[in-house]
Each structure stands twice: as C-alpha cells, then as structure tokens.
Short mmCIF file of C-alpha atoms in Angstrom, two decimals:
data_model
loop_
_atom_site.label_atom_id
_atom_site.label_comp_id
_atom_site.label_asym_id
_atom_site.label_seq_id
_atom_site.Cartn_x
_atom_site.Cartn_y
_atom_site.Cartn_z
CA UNK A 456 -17.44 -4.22 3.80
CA UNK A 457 -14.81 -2.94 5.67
CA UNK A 458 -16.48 -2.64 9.01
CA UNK A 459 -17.52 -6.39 8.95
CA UNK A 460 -13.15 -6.69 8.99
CA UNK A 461 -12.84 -4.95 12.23
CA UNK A 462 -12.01 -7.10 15.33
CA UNK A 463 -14.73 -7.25 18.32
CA UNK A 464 -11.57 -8.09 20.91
CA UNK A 465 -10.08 -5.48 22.72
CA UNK A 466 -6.20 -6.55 22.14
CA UNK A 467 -3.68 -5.84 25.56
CA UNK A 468 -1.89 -3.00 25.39
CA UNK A 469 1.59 -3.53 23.79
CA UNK A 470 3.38 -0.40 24.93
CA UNK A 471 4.70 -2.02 28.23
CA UNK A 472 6.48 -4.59 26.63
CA UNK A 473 7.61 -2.50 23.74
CA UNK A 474 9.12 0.05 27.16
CA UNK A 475 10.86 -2.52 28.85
CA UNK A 476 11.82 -5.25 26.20
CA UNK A 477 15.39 -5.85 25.95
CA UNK A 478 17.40 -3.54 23.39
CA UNK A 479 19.29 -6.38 21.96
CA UNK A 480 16.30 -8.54 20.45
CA UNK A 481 17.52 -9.71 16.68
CA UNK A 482 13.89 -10.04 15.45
CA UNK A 483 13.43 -6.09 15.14
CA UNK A 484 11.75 -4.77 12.03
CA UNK A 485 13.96 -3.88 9.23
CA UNK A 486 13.09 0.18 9.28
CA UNK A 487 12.77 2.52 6.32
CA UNK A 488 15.06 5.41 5.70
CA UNK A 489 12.41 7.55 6.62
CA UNK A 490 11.06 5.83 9.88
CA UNK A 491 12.71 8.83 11.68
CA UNK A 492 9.87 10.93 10.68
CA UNK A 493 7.48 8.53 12.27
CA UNK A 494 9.29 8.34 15.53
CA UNK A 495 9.64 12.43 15.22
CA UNK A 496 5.89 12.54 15.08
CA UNK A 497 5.23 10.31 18.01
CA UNK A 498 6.95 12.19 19.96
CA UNK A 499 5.51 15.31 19.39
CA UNK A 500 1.82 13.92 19.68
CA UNK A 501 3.07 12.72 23.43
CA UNK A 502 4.28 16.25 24.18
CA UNK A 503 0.32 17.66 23.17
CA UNK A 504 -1.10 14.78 24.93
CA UNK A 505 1.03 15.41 28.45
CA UNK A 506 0.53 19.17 27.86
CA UNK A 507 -3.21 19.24 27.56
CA UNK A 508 -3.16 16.82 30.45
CA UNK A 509 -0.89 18.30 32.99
CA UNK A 510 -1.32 21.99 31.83
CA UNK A 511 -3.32 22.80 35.28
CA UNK A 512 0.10 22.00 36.83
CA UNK A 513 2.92 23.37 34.59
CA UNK A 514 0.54 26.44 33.19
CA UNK A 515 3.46 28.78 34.41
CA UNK A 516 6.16 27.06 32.94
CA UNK A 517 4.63 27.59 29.18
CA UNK A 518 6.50 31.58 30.15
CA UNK A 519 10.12 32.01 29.74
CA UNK A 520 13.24 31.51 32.32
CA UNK A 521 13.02 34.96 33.83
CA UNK A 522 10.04 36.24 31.68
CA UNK A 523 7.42 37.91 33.93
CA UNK A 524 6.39 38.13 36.70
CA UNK A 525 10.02 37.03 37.35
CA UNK A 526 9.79 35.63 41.08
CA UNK A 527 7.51 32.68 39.13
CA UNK A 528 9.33 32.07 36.54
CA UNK A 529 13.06 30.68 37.72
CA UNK A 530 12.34 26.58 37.04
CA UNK A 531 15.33 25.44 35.50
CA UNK A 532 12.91 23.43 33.35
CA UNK A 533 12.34 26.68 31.73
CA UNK A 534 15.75 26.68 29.81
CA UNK A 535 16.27 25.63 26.39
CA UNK A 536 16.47 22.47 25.83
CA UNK A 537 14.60 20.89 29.14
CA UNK A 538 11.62 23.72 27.95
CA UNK A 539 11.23 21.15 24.89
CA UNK A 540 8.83 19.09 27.14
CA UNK A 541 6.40 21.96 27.45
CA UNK A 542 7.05 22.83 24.12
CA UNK A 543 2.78 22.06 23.14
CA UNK A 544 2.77 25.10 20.70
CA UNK A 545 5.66 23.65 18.69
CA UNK A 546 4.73 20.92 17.51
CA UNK A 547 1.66 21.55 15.27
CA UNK A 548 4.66 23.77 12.80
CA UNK A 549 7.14 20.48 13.41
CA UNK A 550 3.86 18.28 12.37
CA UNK A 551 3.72 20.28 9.38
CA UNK A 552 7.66 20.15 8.41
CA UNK A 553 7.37 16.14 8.96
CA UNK A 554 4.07 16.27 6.80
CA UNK A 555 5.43 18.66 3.79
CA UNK A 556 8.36 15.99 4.07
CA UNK A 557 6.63 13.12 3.52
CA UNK A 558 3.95 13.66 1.28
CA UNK A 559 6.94 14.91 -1.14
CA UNK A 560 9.89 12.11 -0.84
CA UNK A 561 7.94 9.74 -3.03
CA UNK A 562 7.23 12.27 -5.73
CA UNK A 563 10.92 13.39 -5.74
CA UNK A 564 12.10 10.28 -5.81
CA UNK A 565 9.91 9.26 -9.32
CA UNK A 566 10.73 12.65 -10.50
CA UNK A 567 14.83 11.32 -10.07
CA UNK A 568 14.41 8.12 -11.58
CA UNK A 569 11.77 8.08 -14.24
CA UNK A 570 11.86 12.08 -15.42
CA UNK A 571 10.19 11.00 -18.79
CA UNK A 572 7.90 9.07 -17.06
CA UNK A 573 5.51 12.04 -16.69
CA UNK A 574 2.08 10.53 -17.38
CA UNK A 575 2.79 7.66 -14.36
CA UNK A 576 4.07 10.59 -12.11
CA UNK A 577 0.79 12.24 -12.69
CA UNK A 578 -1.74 9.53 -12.08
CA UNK A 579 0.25 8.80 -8.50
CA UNK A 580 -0.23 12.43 -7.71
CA UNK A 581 -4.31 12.53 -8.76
CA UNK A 582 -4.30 9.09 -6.26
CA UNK A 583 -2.19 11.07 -3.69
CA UNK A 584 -4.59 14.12 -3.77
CA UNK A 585 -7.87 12.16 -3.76
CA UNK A 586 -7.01 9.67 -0.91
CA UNK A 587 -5.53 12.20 1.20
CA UNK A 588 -8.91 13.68 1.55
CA UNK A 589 -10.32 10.66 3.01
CA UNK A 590 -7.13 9.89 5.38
CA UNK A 591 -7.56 12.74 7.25
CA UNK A 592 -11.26 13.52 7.51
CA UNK A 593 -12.54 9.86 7.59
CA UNK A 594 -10.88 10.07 11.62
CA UNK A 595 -12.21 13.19 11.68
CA UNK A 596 -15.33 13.39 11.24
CA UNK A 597 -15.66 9.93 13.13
CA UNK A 598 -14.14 12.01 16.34
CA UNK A 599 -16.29 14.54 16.08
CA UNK A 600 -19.58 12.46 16.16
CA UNK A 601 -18.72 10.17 18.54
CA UNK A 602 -17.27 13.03 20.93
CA UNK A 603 -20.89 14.86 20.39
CA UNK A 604 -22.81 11.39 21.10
CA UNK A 605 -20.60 11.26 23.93
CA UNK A 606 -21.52 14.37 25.26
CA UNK A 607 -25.34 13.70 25.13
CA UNK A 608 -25.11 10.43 27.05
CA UNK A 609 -23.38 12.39 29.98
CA UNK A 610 -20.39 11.10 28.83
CA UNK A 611 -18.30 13.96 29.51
CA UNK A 612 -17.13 14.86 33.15
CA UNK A 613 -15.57 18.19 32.41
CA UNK A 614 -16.24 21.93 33.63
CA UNK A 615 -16.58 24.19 30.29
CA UNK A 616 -14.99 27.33 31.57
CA UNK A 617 -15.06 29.39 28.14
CA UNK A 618 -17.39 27.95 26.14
CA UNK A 619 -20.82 29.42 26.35
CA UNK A 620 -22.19 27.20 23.72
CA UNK A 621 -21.62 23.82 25.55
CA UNK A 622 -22.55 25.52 28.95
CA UNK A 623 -25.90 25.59 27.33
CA UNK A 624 -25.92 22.30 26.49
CA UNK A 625 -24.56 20.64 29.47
CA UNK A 626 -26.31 23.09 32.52
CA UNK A 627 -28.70 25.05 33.36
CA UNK A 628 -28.87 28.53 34.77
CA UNK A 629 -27.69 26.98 38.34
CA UNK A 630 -25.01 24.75 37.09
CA UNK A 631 -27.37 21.32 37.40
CA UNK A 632 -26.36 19.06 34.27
CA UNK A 633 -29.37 18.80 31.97
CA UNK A 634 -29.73 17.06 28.69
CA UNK A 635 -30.61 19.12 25.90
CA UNK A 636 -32.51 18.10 22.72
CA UNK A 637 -30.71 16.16 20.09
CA UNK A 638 -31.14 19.20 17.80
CA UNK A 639 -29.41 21.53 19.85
CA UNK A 640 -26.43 18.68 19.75
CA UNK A 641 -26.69 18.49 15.86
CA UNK A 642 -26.61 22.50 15.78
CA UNK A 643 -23.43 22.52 18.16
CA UNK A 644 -21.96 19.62 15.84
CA UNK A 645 -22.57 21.91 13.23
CA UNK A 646 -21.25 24.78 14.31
CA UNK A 647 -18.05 22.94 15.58
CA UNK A 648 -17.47 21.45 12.24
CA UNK A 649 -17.88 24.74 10.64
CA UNK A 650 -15.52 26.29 12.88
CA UNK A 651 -12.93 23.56 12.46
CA UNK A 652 -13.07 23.85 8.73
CA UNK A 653 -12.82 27.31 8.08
CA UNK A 654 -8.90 26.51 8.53
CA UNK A 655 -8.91 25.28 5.16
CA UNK A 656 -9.80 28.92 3.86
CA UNK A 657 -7.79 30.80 6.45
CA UNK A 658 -5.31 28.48 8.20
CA UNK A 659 -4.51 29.69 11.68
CA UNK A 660 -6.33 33.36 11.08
CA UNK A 661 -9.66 31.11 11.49
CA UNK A 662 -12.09 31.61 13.75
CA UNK A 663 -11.90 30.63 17.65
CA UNK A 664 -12.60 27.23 17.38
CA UNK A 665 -15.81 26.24 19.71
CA UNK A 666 -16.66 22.58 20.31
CA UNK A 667 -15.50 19.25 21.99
CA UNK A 668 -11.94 18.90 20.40
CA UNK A 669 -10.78 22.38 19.71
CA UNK A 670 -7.01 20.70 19.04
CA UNK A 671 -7.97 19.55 15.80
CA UNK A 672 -8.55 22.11 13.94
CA UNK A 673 -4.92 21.13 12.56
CA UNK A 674 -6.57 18.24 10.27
CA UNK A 675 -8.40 21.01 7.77
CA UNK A 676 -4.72 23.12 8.29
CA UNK A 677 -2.92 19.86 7.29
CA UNK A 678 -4.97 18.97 4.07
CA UNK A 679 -4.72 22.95 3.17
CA UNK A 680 -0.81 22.42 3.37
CA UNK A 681 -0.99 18.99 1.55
CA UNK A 682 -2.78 20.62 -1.39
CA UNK A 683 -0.37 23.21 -1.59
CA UNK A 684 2.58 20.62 -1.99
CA UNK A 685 0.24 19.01 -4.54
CA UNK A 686 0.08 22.45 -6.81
CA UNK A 687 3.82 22.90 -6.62
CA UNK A 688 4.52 19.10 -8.19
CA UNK A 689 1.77 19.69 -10.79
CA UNK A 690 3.21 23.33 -11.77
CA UNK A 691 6.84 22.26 -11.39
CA UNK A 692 7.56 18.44 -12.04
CA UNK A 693 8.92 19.42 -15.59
CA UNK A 694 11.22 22.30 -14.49
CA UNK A 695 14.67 21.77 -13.95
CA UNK A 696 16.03 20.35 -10.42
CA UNK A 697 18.29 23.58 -9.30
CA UNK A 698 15.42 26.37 -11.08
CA UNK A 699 12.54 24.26 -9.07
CA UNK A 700 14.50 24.98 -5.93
CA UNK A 701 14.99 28.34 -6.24
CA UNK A 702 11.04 28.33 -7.04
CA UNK A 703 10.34 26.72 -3.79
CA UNK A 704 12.73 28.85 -2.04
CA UNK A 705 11.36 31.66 -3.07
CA UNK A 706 7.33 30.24 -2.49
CA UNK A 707 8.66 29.94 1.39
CA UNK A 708 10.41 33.50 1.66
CA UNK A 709 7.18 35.13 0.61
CA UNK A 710 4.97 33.01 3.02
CA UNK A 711 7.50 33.43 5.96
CA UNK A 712 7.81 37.20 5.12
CA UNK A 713 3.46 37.24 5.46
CA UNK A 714 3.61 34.84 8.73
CA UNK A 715 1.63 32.15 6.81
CA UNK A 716 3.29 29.51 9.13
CA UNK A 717 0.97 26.84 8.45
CA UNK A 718 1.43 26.97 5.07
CA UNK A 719 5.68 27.61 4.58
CA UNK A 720 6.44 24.50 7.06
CA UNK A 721 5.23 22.30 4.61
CA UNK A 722 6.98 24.18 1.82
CA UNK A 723 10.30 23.84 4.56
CA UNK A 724 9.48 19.80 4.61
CA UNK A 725 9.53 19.83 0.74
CA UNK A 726 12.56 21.57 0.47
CA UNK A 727 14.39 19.30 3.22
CA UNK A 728 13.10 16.36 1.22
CA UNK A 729 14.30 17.64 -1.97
CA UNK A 730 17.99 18.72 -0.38
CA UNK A 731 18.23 15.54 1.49
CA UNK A 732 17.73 13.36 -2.14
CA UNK A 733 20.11 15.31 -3.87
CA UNK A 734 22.58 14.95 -1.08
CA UNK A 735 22.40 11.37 -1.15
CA UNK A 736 24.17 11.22 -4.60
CA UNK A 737 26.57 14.42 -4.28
CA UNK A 738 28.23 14.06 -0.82
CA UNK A 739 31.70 12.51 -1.09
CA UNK A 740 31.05 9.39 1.55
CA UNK A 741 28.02 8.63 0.13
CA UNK A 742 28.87 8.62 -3.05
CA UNK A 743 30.78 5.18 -3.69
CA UNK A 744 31.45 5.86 -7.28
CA UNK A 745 33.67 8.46 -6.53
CA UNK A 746 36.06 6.84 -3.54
CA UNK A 747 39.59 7.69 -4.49
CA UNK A 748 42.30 4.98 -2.90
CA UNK A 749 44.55 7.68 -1.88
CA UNK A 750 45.18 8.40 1.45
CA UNK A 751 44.83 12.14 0.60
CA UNK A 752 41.66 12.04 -0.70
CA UNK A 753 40.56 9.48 2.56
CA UNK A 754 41.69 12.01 5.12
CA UNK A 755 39.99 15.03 2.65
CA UNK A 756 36.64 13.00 2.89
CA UNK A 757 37.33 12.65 6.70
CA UNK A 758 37.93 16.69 7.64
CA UNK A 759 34.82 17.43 5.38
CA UNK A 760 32.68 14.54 6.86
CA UNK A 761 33.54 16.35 10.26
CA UNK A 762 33.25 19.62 10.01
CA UNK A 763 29.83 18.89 7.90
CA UNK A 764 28.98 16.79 11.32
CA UNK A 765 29.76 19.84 13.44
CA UNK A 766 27.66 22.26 11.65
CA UNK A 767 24.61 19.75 11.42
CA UNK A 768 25.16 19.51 14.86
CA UNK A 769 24.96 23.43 15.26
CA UNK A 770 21.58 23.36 13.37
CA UNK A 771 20.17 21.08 15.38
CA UNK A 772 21.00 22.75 18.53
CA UNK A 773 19.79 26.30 17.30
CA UNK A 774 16.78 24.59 15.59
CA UNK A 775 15.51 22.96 19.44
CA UNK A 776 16.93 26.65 20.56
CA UNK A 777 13.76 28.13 18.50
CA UNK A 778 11.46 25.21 19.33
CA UNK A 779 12.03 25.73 22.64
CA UNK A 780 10.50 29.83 22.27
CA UNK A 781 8.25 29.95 25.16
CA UNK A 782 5.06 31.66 25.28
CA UNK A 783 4.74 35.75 25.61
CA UNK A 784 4.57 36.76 28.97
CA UNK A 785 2.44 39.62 30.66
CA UNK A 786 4.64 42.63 28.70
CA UNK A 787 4.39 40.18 25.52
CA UNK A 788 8.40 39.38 26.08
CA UNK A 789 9.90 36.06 25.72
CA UNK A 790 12.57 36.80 28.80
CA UNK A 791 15.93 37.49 28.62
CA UNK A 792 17.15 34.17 27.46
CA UNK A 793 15.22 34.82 24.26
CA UNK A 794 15.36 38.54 23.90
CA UNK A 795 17.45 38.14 21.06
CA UNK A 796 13.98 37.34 19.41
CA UNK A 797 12.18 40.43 19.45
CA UNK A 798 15.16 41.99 16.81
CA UNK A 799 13.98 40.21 14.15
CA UNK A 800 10.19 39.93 14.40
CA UNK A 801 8.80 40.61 11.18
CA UNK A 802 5.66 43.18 10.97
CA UNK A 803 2.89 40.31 9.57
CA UNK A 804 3.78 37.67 12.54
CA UNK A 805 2.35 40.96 15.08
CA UNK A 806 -0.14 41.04 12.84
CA UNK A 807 -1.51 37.60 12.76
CA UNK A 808 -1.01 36.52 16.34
CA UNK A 809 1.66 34.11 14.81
CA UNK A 810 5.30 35.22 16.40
CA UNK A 811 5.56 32.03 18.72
CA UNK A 812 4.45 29.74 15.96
CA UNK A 813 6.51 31.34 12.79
CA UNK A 814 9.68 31.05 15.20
CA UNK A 815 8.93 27.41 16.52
CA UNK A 816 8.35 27.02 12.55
CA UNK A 817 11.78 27.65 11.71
CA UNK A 818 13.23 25.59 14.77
CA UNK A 819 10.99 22.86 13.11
CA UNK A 820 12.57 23.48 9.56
CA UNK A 821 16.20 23.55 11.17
CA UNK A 822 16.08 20.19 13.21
CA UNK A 823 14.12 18.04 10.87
CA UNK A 824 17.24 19.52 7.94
CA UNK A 825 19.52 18.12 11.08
CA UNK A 826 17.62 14.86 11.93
CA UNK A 827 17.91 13.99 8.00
CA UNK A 828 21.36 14.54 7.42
CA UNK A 829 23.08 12.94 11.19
CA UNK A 830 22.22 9.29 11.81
CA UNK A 831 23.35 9.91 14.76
CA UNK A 832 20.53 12.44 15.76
CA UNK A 833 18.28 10.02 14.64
CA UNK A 834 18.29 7.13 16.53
CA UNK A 835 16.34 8.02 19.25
CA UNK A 836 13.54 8.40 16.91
CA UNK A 837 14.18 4.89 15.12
CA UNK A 838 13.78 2.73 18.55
CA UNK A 839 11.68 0.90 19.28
CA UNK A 840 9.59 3.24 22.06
CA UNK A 841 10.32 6.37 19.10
CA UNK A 842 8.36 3.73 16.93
CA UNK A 843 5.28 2.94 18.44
CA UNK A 844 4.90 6.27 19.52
CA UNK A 845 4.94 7.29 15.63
CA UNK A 846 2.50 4.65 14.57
CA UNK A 847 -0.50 5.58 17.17
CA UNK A 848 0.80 9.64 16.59
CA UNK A 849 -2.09 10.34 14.36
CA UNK A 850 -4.86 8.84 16.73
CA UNK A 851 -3.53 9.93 20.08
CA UNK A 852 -3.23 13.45 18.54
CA UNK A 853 -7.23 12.84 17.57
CA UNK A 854 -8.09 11.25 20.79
CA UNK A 855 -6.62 12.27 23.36
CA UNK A 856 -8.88 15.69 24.28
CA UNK A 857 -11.74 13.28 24.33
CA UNK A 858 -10.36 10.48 26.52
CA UNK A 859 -8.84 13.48 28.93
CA UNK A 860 -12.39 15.14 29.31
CA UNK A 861 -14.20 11.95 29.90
CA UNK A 862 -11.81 10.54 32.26
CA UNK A 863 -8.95 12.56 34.34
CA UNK A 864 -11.22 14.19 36.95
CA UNK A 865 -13.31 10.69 37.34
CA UNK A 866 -9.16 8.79 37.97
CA UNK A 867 -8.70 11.73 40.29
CA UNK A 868 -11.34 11.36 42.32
CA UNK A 869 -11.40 7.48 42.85
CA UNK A 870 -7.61 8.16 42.96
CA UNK A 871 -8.39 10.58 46.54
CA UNK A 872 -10.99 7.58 47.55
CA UNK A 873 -7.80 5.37 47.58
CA UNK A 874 -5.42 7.47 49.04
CA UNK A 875 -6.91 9.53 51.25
CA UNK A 876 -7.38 14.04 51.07
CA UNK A 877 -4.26 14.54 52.36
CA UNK A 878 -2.75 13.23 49.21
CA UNK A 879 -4.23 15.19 46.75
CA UNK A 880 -0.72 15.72 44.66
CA UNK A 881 -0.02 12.13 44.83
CA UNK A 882 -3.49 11.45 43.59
CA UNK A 883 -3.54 13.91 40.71
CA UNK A 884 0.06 13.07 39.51
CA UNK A 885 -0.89 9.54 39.84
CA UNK A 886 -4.47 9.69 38.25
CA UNK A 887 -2.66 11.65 35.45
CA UNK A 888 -0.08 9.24 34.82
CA UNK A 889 -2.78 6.31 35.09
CA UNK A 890 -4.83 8.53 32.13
CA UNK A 891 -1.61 8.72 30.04
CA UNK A 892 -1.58 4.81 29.76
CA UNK A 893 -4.86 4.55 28.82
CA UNK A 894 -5.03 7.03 26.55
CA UNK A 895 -2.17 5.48 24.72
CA UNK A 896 -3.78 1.93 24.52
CA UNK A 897 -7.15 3.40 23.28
CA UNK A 898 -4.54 4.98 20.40
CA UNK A 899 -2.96 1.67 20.08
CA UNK A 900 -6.72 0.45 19.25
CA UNK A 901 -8.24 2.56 17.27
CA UNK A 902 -4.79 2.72 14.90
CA UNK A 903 -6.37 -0.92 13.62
CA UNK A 904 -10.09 0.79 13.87
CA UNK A 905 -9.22 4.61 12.43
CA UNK A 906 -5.83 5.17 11.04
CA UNK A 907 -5.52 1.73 8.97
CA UNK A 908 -9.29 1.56 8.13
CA UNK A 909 -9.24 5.14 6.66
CA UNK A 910 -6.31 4.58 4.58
CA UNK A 911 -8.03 0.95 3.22
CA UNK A 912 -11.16 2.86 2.60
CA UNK A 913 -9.35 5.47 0.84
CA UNK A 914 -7.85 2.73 -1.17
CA UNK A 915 -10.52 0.94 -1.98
CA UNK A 916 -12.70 3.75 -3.13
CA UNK A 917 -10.14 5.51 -5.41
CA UNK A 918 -9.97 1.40 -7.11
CA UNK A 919 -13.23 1.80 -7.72
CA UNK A 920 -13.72 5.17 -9.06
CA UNK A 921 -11.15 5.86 -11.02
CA UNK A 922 -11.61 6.69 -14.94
CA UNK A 923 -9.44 4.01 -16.66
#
C-alpha cells in the first residue's frame, strides 16, 4: 500500500541551505528544457502565499500608483514592475499559461516525431486524462478534510469576518467558541466542496466560494482547462501543423472575445508550446543544418538573432506591464499609469467581473512566449532557489491558507510576549516572516506525502485498470 511507504520522520527543512549554498557547486542537477516552467510556478505560489499573509498590511497597495483616493496611493511599490510582488490576482491566469504549456509539450512533441504513430499517441492521452483526475483532487480532497477536522478540534485561531456559515460553527451568539456537532461539520464540508466544484461547470462565474480554503477553487478551474487541452489533441492530432494553429488561434480569440480567462490561458500555454517546438527547428541559430561558412550569412544570423532578442525583450516587458494591472479602485479605474486600459476593455470582461484577470491573462501569455524563447530571461527561474520553489509550488499553493489560519495570530502573539507592546510592527513583520518559513517546510513535507504520493497513486491505479 502506498501509505505503509510514507516516512514517520519529519526531515529538516532544506530551503536554508538551498538559499545560501554557494552558486558555484558542480554537483547541480542536470535541468530539463522546461524546468523554467517549474521555477515560474514557484514563484508565483510564493507571491499568493506572502499576499494572503501580509494582505492586512499592503491591502492598499493591491490599487494603482495614483488610483483613488490618490493621497494613499503614491508607494513607489505601486509602479510596474516593483507592483509584480503584490501581483496575487495574476498568478492564478500565469498558473494556467504554465499549465496549458505543459500538459501539451509532450503531446506535440510525439505528434513531431511519430505522426503515424497515432494509436500510441492516443493511449498516452487516455493515461494523461485519467491520471490527471487523481493528481489534482487526490491533494484536494485530502486538504479539505483535514482543514475541516482541523477546525473541529479548535484547530483554527482565526476571526471569520464574512462567512456566516463558519461563524455558526465556530461561536455562538456572543462570540464564545463552541463546538458544533460533527454533522453540522460534514454539512459545511459539503457545502464547501460543492461550492469549490461548481468551477468545473462555470469556471470563475461560480459561486462565492464558502469554506476553509476559498483559494482553491483553482484545482476544479485547472482540471476544466486540462480537459479542454485534452479535446483539442483528440479533435486535432491528425490535422495539419499550420491549419491546427490557426484552429487554436481562433479557439482563443473567441474565448478572449467572451472573457472566459480561465479557459483561453491554457489555450495561450498550448499555443506557446506549439510555437516554441516549431521554432526550435526553423530559427537560423538553432538550426545547425543550415549554418552557411560565409561571413555574410554569420553577420545575417547575428542582426536577426538581435533584433529577435530586442523584441522578445519588448514582450516580456509589456507582458509584466499587464501582469502588473492593479486592482480597480473606488471609481473602478486602474490610475493613470494604466488608463491606457480602459480603451480596450471588451463588453463580456464588464460582464463577468473578469477585466483584471483577462488583462493579467494576456501579460501571462506574453511573458511565458518571452521566458521560452530568451535563455537569458530564464535563468532566474532555473536556479537553484527558482527550483525548489517550483517543486513544493503545488502544495504551498494547497497549504498555505490552512497553515496561515492556524498559526499567524498564535506567532504574533507569543511574538508581543517576547518583545514587548511597544513593538507590535516588529512583532507582526517578524511573526509573519517566522510563518513564511514554516509554511514552506510543511510544503517541502507534504511534496513526499501529497504531490509525489498522488501522482504514484495515479500511476498505479491506471496499471491496474486499464483494458489491455
């Protein structure tokens, strides 16, 4: 069984050594082309995790450089690209972009080299579809239970501002904590869970999520998106290269145009994917066959390698330009700095609440198209800090609402016991940064525990299964 495989120790935390190892170690990993995405990830989970942490603190700067009221709003912090760092909202579309990415190079890549291989491209995409299922909600529901049981052993040391239901389980009519029968925990659960998944009918239009970890209603979202990217192999893996482009293109236009965010990013990562592949064997210095040993056809390579440099550089900046959209202010305006964006808000991202996210979508699309084709862009994603922060991305991202709500007010007040009440910034900043470690090492554990154990399971069970 696979639990009886699970380790009883608690291992140390490896993230401080991995911080302040020296750079110039020669036993580093040999990476894959497309660790990048992994460090991308990691990076974006830590923004979501310091967000939801800190938000009490930085609320204000989520607004624009000038937005309104405009005496609050004048942090340089606010400017594009330091806003990047409060940039919470952005990263579920940039998630999605990495995601549609991934879960299409593979397929791509067998569609490249074995074309007539059909019947082998099609029983990799049944195993694809099946365990992906199982990756995502395996963590899932395990989260969800464990944050309810949680709850009911007065786990939880949190004040439940907007959220009638858990009020009702948590206190009673004069705020004293009670404990509430295990049915009325099972009916919450419930309710949550229902909540959660009605994102795999209606994406971001669901309903307000209620419940313990409201973040993740993203895992439903992500499996919607996967399946979608599974339909368009299975309805286009025989059509031609340059006509299943122009499909795909078109698939995204019609999404963007209806503000289906969560459901064009992944398109956008499949198209990157697909671009970047053919790139690889049409671009004149990557393309060894065709080196000419002229010096005019050297220096022609050169001017095209840099001007292509300078425009991927271009992308990139306007791509963290749009993931760097703040939040609407009072009069629903971005400020001045992004005023520009109002002119071309379509009529269905008004309409479904989505402007931020369908904007932050396409800074997503623009910077992952960047990140693929400029090593250079990438290495800060392919160290060894971008690295570790991609492989515990997945369970920080589930986690780290529950270890917050449990924790942060119980660091800040032994942190005030310590220091004294005439510290309390010291004591918050420091309880927060204390919570931010050990949120990351409970990631770091239950990667072995959740992420890898899912993905065995998932194995395993489509082995066993399967019609042969």
């Amino acid at each position: 069984m696979l639990l009886r495989k699970i380790r009883l120790h608690i291992p140390a935390p490896t993230f401080p050594g991995i911080l302040f190892a020296p750079s110039s170690e020669n036993n580093e990993p040999t990476l894959s082309n497309t660790a990048w995405l992994d460090g991308v990830r990691g990076f974006a989970a830590l923004i979501v995790a310091i967000n939801h942490i800190t938000s009490s603190e930085i609320g204000f700067r989520f607004q624009g450089f000038h937005a309104q009221p405009v005496d609050v709003n004048t942090s340089v912090l606010q400017l594009p690209p330091f806003r990047i760092i409060f940039g919470m909202k952005a990263m579920v579309p940039l998630f999605f972009v990495v995601s549609g990415y991934c879960l299409s190079i593979q397929f791509i890549r067998r569609l490249r080299n074995s074309p007539e291989d059909i019947s082998s491209f099609f029983d990799a995409l049944s195993g694809a579809v099946f365990r992906r299922g199982i990756r995502l909600f395996v963590p899932f529901l395990t989260m969800a239970v464990s944050s309810q049981i949680l709850l009911y052993l007065g786990a939880y040391d949190w004040k439940w501002w907007s959220d009638d239901g858990l009020v009702a389980l948590v206190e009673d009519s004069q705020g004293n904590p009670i404990r509430a029968p295990i049915r009325k925990h099972a009916r919450f659960l419930y309710e949550y869970l229902g909540t959660v998944m009605s994102a795999l009918n209606h994406g971001f239009g669901s309903r307000p999520i209620v419940g313990l970890n409201p973040a993740l209603w993203t895992i439903p979202a992500e499996f919607r998106g996967s399946l979608l990217i599974y339909l368009c192999f299975v309805g286009l893996a025989r059509v031609k290269h340059t006509i299943r482009l122009w499909i795909l293109v078109s698939i995204a236009f019609v999404l963007l145009a209806e503000g289906m965010w969560e459901l064009w990013t992944f398109i956008g990562g499949l198209l990157i994917a697909e671009l970047h592949e053919r790139s690889r064997c049409l671009l004149p210095w990557t393309n060894k066959g065709s080196a000419s040993n002229t010096h005019e056809s050297i220096d022609m390579s050169l001017r095209v390698r840099r001007r292509s440099r300078l425009a991927i550089l271009l992308l990139w900046a306007f791509g963290l330009y749009l993931l760097c959209l703040p939040s609407q202010d009072v009069e629903n305006q971005f400020g001045p700095v992004y005023g520009v964006a109002t002119l071309f808000t379509l009529p269905h991202w008004r309409s479904r609440h989505a402007v931020e996210a369908n904007y932050h979508g396409l800074g997503a699309t623009l910077c992952v198209a960047a990140l693929g084709a400029e090593p250079m862009l990438r290495r800060p994603f392919q160290s060894r800090l971008g690295q570790f922060f991609g492989r515990i991305s997945f369970t920080l991202y589930l986690v780290h609402q529950l270890v917050a709500r449990i924790l942060m007010h119980r660091f800040r007040r032994f942190a005030i016991l310590l220091l004294g009440e005439g510290w309390q910034m010291l004591a918050t900043y420091s309880s927060k940064s204390a919570l931010m470690v050990v949120m990351l090492w409970i990631s770091e554990i239950l990667v072995e525990v959740l992420d890898k154990g899912s993905v065995v399971l998932a194995k395993r069970l489509f082995e066993k299964w399967v019609v042969r």
